[in-house]
Amino acid sequence: MVGKVFKKARRDFMFRYGRRLRQMEHWLVARAAMTIISLLRLLPADSALNFADRAARRIGPRVGRHRVAVNNLRLAYPDKSDAEIEAIASDMWGNMARLAAEYIFLDALFDYDPNATTPGRVEVGGADHFKHIATEQKPHILFTGHLGNFELLPVAAATFGMQITALFRPPNNPYLADYIHSTRRSSMGALLPSSTGASFALASILESGGNIGVLVDQKFSSGLETTFFGRRCQSNPVLGMLARHYDCDVYPARCIRLPGNRFRLEIEDKLILPRNESGSVDVPATTQLLADVVERWVREDPGQWMWFHKRWEISGRRRRRRGQSKDAAGQRQRQS
């Protein structure tokens, strides 16, 4: 009995100690990040972004995630040389560093004016789609991937008068999460953290005729099995499920990073969603379609996507493969 009490007390102590240690680590990392941010604020925007790019290209190859990125790139592009793979990985680190630094100057960077006669730092393709969605009295879904500075898309939507709620994943570090959330909130529309119950919140927004923005290129444990660059992965089916239930239009949108710290925001024509025999939106096929759209974007400029993400890691309960019927699954079960 005494031994059990001692073991429980020891576990409780180690749990509390570990939690406080993680909290201290988060605080130290956040303080270091905020110090760097304060120093970058002293520089003009272009100088700060260029400095972040150069620093990340040197530091990135030294961190563990670089190996993940290089391995993913080799599997995605088996015909590319090691030098070409390393060049894409270097571009990726530069892009991610610019994205982080651009939070500091987000309001100053977005200078798009629909009535301007000369181009600014930000240009918009598909402006008519933005205007159409803003005025159409029905729900819409916009999706994108982690490409360029994707954070500028909801800023552009607000410029056109579009009311949109963007689903985002907050950082694990709570101190950095608070800073980033306050930065986003100052220049974007409504924000919804991706957590338990987020899908119900998105459904409620669509139910009331609102618009939502969703990132669709991350791994989703126990999600539908899809392919991305020819490799199996798990994807979140919620967008297809919402599109099926509310029969709303789905638009692809992306940010393309241009030379000279400039950006091109594009919203493409609405997707023609695949449907099943009953006429309803086919959720597995739609989920794969979204992955195909993002893959097309990434192939156009692979250095603007986050290859260090473990997109192809399969975890959790595996769902039936795309296109596999329940009858086929049952037949295999009976044969085994």
XYZ file of N, CA and C in Angstrom, residues 82-237:
468
model
N 20.387 16.017 -56.013
C 20.515 16.452 -54.619
C 20.621 17.970 -54.535
N 21.318 18.570 -55.482
C 21.466 20.029 -55.478
C 20.116 20.709 -55.689
N 19.310 20.167 -56.578
C 17.988 20.746 -56.830
C 17.092 20.590 -55.601
N 17.174 19.442 -54.944
C 16.382 19.210 -53.733
C 16.781 20.198 -52.641
N 18.083 20.367 -52.447
C 18.561 21.294 -51.414
C 18.169 22.731 -51.748
N 18.132 23.071 -53.018
C 17.743 24.430 -53.412
C 16.277 24.690 -53.074
N 15.417 23.703 -53.314
C 13.998 23.858 -52.966
C 13.842 23.981 -51.455
N 14.582 23.140 -50.709
C 14.507 23.197 -49.247
C 14.974 24.554 -48.735
N 16.003 25.101 -49.347
C 16.491 26.428 -48.951
C 15.427 27.485 -49.218
N 14.795 27.413 -50.380
C 13.705 28.352 -50.684
C 12.580 28.229 -49.662
N 12.303 26.994 -49.250
C 11.250 26.770 -48.264
C 11.568 27.474 -46.948
N 12.816 27.331 -46.476
C 13.189 27.989 -45.218
C 13.112 29.503 -45.352
N 13.521 30.028 -46.503
C 13.408 31.466 -46.720
C 11.964 31.922 -46.705
N 11.095 31.134 -47.323
C 9.671 31.468 -47.352
C 9.068 31.455 -45.961
N 9.399 30.428 -45.164
C 8.832 30.328 -43.822
C 9.329 31.470 -42.930
N 10.592 31.859 -43.085
C 11.119 32.970 -42.287
C 10.449 34.275 -42.671
N 10.241 34.475 -43.968
C 9.540 35.680 -44.405
C 8.122 35.705 -43.841
N 7.454 34.562 -43.870
C 6.095 34.498 -43.332
C 6.070 34.917 -41.864
N 7.016 34.399 -41.079
C 7.072 34.751 -39.660
C 7.333 36.248 -39.478
N 8.275 36.777 -40.246
C 8.609 38.199 -40.109
C 7.484 39.095 -40.607
N 6.731 38.620 -41.560
C 5.669 39.444 -42.138
C 4.514 39.698 -41.173
N 4.419 38.884 -40.108
C 3.405 39.179 -39.081
C 3.634 40.573 -38.497
N 4.901 40.967 -38.405
C 5.230 42.254 -37.803
C 4.718 43.407 -38.661
N 4.764 43.202 -39.980
C 4.447 44.293 -40.904
C 3.169 44.021 -41.702
N 2.297 43.166 -41.185
C 1.152 42.692 -41.964
C 0.295 43.852 -42.467
N -0.013 44.786 -41.606
C -0.845 45.921 -42.012
C -0.156 46.789 -43.057
N 1.157 46.975 -42.916
C 1.894 47.822 -43.849
C 2.103 47.134 -45.194
N 2.224 45.806 -45.187
C 2.493 45.083 -46.429
C 1.291 45.075 -47.351
N 0.100 44.963 -46.777
C -1.091 44.869 -47.626
C -1.498 46.270 -48.076
N -1.207 46.571 -49.331
C -1.487 47.907 -49.855
C -2.429 47.872 -51.056
N -3.133 46.757 -51.225
C -3.985 46.636 -52.415
C -5.129 47.640 -52.361
N -5.299 48.337 -53.461
C -6.385 49.304 -53.604
C -7.106 48.995 -54.910
N -8.367 48.537 -54.844
C -9.087 48.189 -56.077
C -9.174 49.337 -57.070
N -9.059 50.578 -56.600
C -9.195 51.735 -57.484
C -7.853 52.334 -57.909
N -6.743 51.721 -57.491
C -5.430 52.271 -57.815
C -5.123 52.086 -59.296
N -4.422 53.046 -59.859
C -4.047 52.980 -61.280
C -2.659 52.369 -61.471
N -1.853 52.337 -60.424
C -0.525 51.728 -60.502
C -0.458 50.554 -59.523
N 0.228 49.466 -59.894
C 0.301 48.292 -59.019
C 1.093 48.573 -57.752
N 0.671 47.996 -56.665
C 1.376 48.142 -55.399
C 2.123 46.870 -55.056
N 2.335 46.659 -53.781
C 3.043 45.462 -53.332
C 2.184 44.208 -53.516
N 0.870 44.373 -53.424
C -0.063 43.249 -53.530
C -0.937 43.425 -54.761
N -1.020 42.386 -55.568
C -1.942 42.379 -56.698
C -2.923 41.224 -56.511
N -4.096 41.365 -57.094
C -5.167 40.390 -56.893
C -5.655 39.868 -58.230
N -5.716 38.565 -58.356
C -6.293 37.932 -59.524
C -7.637 37.319 -59.154
N -8.637 37.510 -59.997
C -9.967 37.007 -59.684
C -10.742 37.928 -58.772
N -10.491 39.239 -58.881
C -11.178 40.198 -58.010
C -12.694 40.104 -58.155
N -13.169 39.772 -59.355
C -14.611 39.658 -59.563
C -15.219 38.567 -58.698
N -14.445 37.508 -58.445
C -14.945 36.440 -57.569
C -15.091 36.952 -56.134
N -14.112 37.724 -55.683
C -14.208 38.311 -54.345
C -15.477 39.172 -54.239
N -15.684 40.001 -55.244
C -16.856 40.883 -55.222
C -18.149 40.077 -55.261
N -18.175 39.028 -56.086
C -19.380 38.216 -56.226
C -19.734 37.533 -54.900
N -18.735 36.943 -54.263
C -18.980 36.253 -52.992
C -19.442 37.236 -51.925
N -18.854 38.445 -51.939
C -19.197 39.441 -50.922
C -20.650 39.893 -51.026
N -21.201 39.844 -52.227
C -22.563 40.351 -52.417
C -23.617 39.248 -52.519
N -23.184 38.011 -52.768
C -24.150 36.927 -52.928
C -24.678 36.485 -51.566
N -25.955 36.423 -51.436
C -26.590 36.106 -50.155
C -26.721 34.595 -49.984
N -25.600 33.917 -49.793
C -25.581 32.479 -49.564
C -24.218 32.109 -48.983
N -24.105 30.961 -48.354
C -22.813 30.573 -47.775
C -21.816 30.128 -48.841
N -20.531 30.353 -48.549
C -19.449 29.936 -49.441
C -18.315 29.345 -48.609
N -17.547 28.476 -49.247
C -16.340 27.925 -48.644
C -15.153 28.297 -49.519
N -14.129 28.904 -48.919
C -12.866 29.172 -49.600
C -11.798 28.307 -48.947
N -10.950 27.690 -49.757
C -9.877 26.875 -49.188
C -8.540 27.269 -49.793
N -7.489 27.006 -49.049
C -6.141 27.317 -49.504
C -5.169 26.341 -48.873
N -3.880 26.561 -49.100
C -2.826 25.772 -48.492
C -1.780 26.694 -47.900
N -0.780 26.104 -47.246
C 0.288 26.885 -46.636
C 1.298 27.290 -47.709
N 0.885 28.234 -48.528
C 1.694 28.688 -49.657
C 1.882 30.207 -49.579
N 3.126 30.662 -49.843
C 3.374 32.094 -49.784
C 2.969 32.639 -48.424
N 2.365 33.818 -48.431
C 1.790 34.350 -47.188
C 0.275 34.210 -47.270
N -0.212 33.021 -46.900
C -1.642 32.713 -46.972
C -2.456 33.590 -46.029
N -1.784 34.244 -45.058
C -2.494 35.091 -44.113
C -3.067 36.341 -44.785
N -2.567 36.683 -45.962
C -3.059 37.872 -46.651
C -4.415 37.652 -47.312
N -4.818 36.401 -47.483
C -6.088 36.128 -48.167
C -7.299 36.675 -47.411
N -7.438 36.420 -46.103
C -8.587 37.023 -45.406
C -8.515 38.543 -45.329
N -7.299 39.108 -45.369
C -7.173 40.566 -45.403
C -7.757 41.091 -46.709
N -7.446 40.379 -47.809
C -7.996 40.775 -49.108
C -9.515 40.633 -49.120
N -10.018 39.555 -48.525
C -11.470 39.359 -48.474
C -12.149 40.522 -47.765
N -11.566 40.965 -46.658
C -12.138 42.089 -45.924
C -12.116 43.371 -46.749
N -11.086 43.522 -47.591
C -10.984 44.711 -48.457
C -12.168 44.795 -49.415
N -12.643 43.635 -49.864
C -13.772 43.598 -50.792
C -15.119 43.535 -50.068
N -15.085 43.665 -48.751
C -16.325 43.654 -47.986
C -16.870 42.270 -47.707
N -16.040 41.259 -47.888
C -16.488 39.894 -47.646
C -16.365 39.558 -46.163
N -17.443 39.079 -45.581
C -17.423 38.614 -44.205
C -17.031 37.138 -44.203
N -15.886 36.835 -43.606
C -15.394 35.458 -43.636
C -14.784 35.094 -42.299
N -14.981 33.845 -41.896
C -14.372 33.316 -40.685
C -13.318 32.305 -41.094
N -12.065 32.557 -40.695
C -10.951 31.701 -41.092
C -10.623 30.728 -39.966
N -10.555 29.452 -40.326
C -10.140 28.423 -39.371
C -8.621 28.393 -39.335
N -8.028 28.453 -38.149
C -6.574 28.430 -38.045
C -6.143 27.533 -36.901
N -4.925 27.029 -37.005
C -4.351 26.200 -35.947
C -3.374 27.039 -35.141
N -3.675 27.319 -33.877
C -2.769 28.144 -33.074
C -1.488 27.386 -32.758
N -0.364 28.090 -32.578
C 0.892 27.423 -32.208
C 0.762 26.722 -30.861
N 1.605 25.698 -30.651
C 1.594 24.982 -29.377
C 2.076 25.867 -28.238
N 2.918 26.838 -28.573
C 3.424 27.762 -27.555
C 2.336 28.787 -27.248
N 1.769 28.787 -26.033
C 0.641 29.682 -25.741
C 1.018 31.155 -25.772
N 2.274 31.471 -25.449
C 2.694 32.869 -25.443
C 2.791 33.409 -26.878
N 3.352 32.599 -27.781
C 3.395 32.998 -29.185
C 2.002 32.998 -29.796
N 1.162 32.063 -29.356
C -0.204 32.001 -29.884
C -0.969 33.282 -29.583
N -0.791 33.814 -28.376
C -1.482 35.051 -28.017
C -1.035 36.206 -28.908
N 0.279 36.281 -29.156
C 0.799 37.373 -29.988
C 0.274 37.251 -31.426
N 0.375 36.049 -31.993
C -0.050 35.860 -33.381
C -1.540 36.099 -33.523
N -2.319 35.646 -32.545
C -3.764 35.832 -32.623
C -4.122 37.316 -32.579
N -3.433 38.083 -31.730
C -3.717 39.516 -31.663
C -3.321 40.209 -32.958
N -2.240 39.742 -33.603
C -1.804 40.319 -34.870
C -2.807 40.025 -35.964
N -3.268 38.779 -36.005
C -4.249 38.396 -37.016
C -5.554 39.147 -36.831
N -5.989 39.245 -35.586
C -7.291 39.838 -35.299
C -7.343 41.303 -35.688
N -6.185 41.980 -35.674
C -6.170 43.412 -35.961
C -6.386 43.717 -37.432
N -6.169 42.734 -38.323
C -6.242 43.015 -39.750
C -7.137 42.068 -40.529
N -7.676 41.053 -39.878
C -8.482 40.065 -40.577
C -9.908 40.086 -40.058
N -10.700 39.205 -40.628
C -12.062 39.046 -40.138
C -12.082 38.151 -38.915
N -13.179 37.420 -38.748
C -13.308 36.534 -37.592
C -12.348 35.357 -37.714
N -11.865 34.868 -36.576
C -10.937 33.753 -36.536
C -11.496 32.655 -35.649
N -11.288 31.410 -36.069
C -11.788 30.266 -35.320
C -10.652 29.277 -35.133
N -10.191 29.031 -33.890
C -9.113 28.065 -33.682
C -9.581 26.649 -33.977
N -8.689 25.860 -34.578
C -9.033 24.469 -34.900
C -8.891 23.631 -33.643
N -10.003 23.289 -33.067
C -10.021 22.493 -31.849
C -11.286 21.648 -31.870
N -11.479 20.881 -30.820
C -12.682 20.068 -30.727
C -13.925 20.953 -30.822
N -14.812 20.594 -31.717
C -16.029 21.376 -31.903
C -15.936 22.411 -32.993
N -14.750 22.550 -33.622
C -14.584 23.563 -34.665
C -15.487 23.283 -35.860
N -15.681 21.988 -36.191
C -16.525 21.649 -37.342
C -17.965 22.072 -37.103
N -18.424 21.975 -35.861
C -19.787 22.404 -35.538
C -19.900 23.923 -35.650
N -18.830 24.628 -35.245
C -18.840 26.084 -35.363
C -18.864 26.511 -36.824
N -18.102 25.811 -37.673
C -18.114 26.113 -39.104
C -19.500 25.862 -39.689
N -20.121 24.762 -39.274
C -21.467 24.451 -39.758
C -22.454 25.531 -39.358
N -22.303 26.044 -38.151
C -23.203 27.098 -37.681
C -23.057 28.362 -38.521
N -21.820 28.675 -38.902
C -21.576 29.865 -39.730
C -22.234 29.707 -41.104
N -22.060 28.530 -41.703
C -22.684 28.282 -43.005
C -24.207 28.265 -42.891
N -24.695 27.736 -41.801
C -26.136 27.680 -41.571
C -26.755 29.071 -41.579
N -25.997 30.046 -41.073
C -26.498 31.420 -41.014
C -26.165 32.217 -42.274
N -25.647 31.535 -43.312
C -25.346 32.200 -44.573
C -23.980 32.853 -44.642
N -23.082 32.512 -43.715
C -21.756 33.107 -43.692
C -20.767 32.392 -44.595
N -19.541 32.891 -44.622
C -18.464 32.325 -45.431
C -17.337 31.853 -44.519
N -16.686 30.766 -44.909
C -15.585 30.239 -44.111
C -14.359 30.032 -44.995
N -13.183 30.144 -44.382
C -11.918 29.878 -45.053
C -11.179 28.782 -44.318
N -10.669 27.789 -45.061
C -10.075 26.605 -44.451
C -8.771 26.245 -45.159
N -7.755 25.881 -44.373
C -6.517 25.309 -44.898
C -6.699 23.800 -45.009
N -6.328 23.217 -46.150
C -6.664 21.808 -46.385
C -5.453 20.926 -46.647
N -4.241 21.417 -46.402
C -3.060 20.653 -46.800
C -2.295 20.052 -45.637
N -2.924 19.936 -44.475
C -2.260 19.339 -43.331
C -2.738 17.917 -43.097
N -1.882 17.150 -42.442
C -2.253 15.796 -42.045
C -3.418 15.845 -41.066
N -4.356 14.906 -41.228
C -5.499 14.817 -40.316
C -5.595 13.375 -39.857
N -5.200 13.118 -38.610
C -5.194 11.755 -38.083
C -6.572 11.117 -38.196
N -6.601 9.881 -38.667
C -7.845 9.124 -38.856
C -8.739 9.759 -39.913
N -8.164 10.599 -40.773
C -8.953 11.207 -41.840
C -9.132 10.257 -43.008
N -9.757 10.764 -44.065
C -9.934 9.962 -45.269
C -8.585 9.751 -45.942
N -8.393 8.579 -46.482
C -7.150 8.300 -47.182
C -7.209 8.906 -48.578
N -6.230 9.750 -48.875
C -6.101 10.389 -50.184
C -4.665 10.211 -50.658
N -4.361 10.779 -51.800
C -2.981 10.781 -52.266
C -2.541 12.216 -52.502
N -1.251 12.442 -52.278
C -0.649 13.761 -52.493
C 0.751 13.508 -53.028
N 1.039 13.973 -54.231
C 2.280 13.652 -54.915
C 2.453 12.144 -55.051
N 1.350 11.449 -55.293
C 1.394 10.014 -55.532
C 1.573 9.154 -54.303
N 1.581 9.743 -53.126
C 1.780 8.991 -51.884
C 0.527 9.078 -51.007
N 0.261 7.991 -50.305
C -0.905 7.954 -49.427
C -0.744 8.936 -48.272
N -1.851 9.566 -47.894
C -1.863 10.454 -46.737
C -3.290 10.507 -46.203
N -3.461 11.193 -45.100
C -4.780 11.337 -44.486
C -5.211 12.792 -44.548
N -6.431 13.018 -45.000
C -6.934 14.378 -45.189
C -8.255 14.564 -44.457
N -8.488 15.795 -44.043
C -9.708 16.141 -43.313
C -10.899 16.189 -44.276
N -11.943 15.406 -44.033
C -13.098 15.388 -44.932
C -14.142 16.451 -44.624
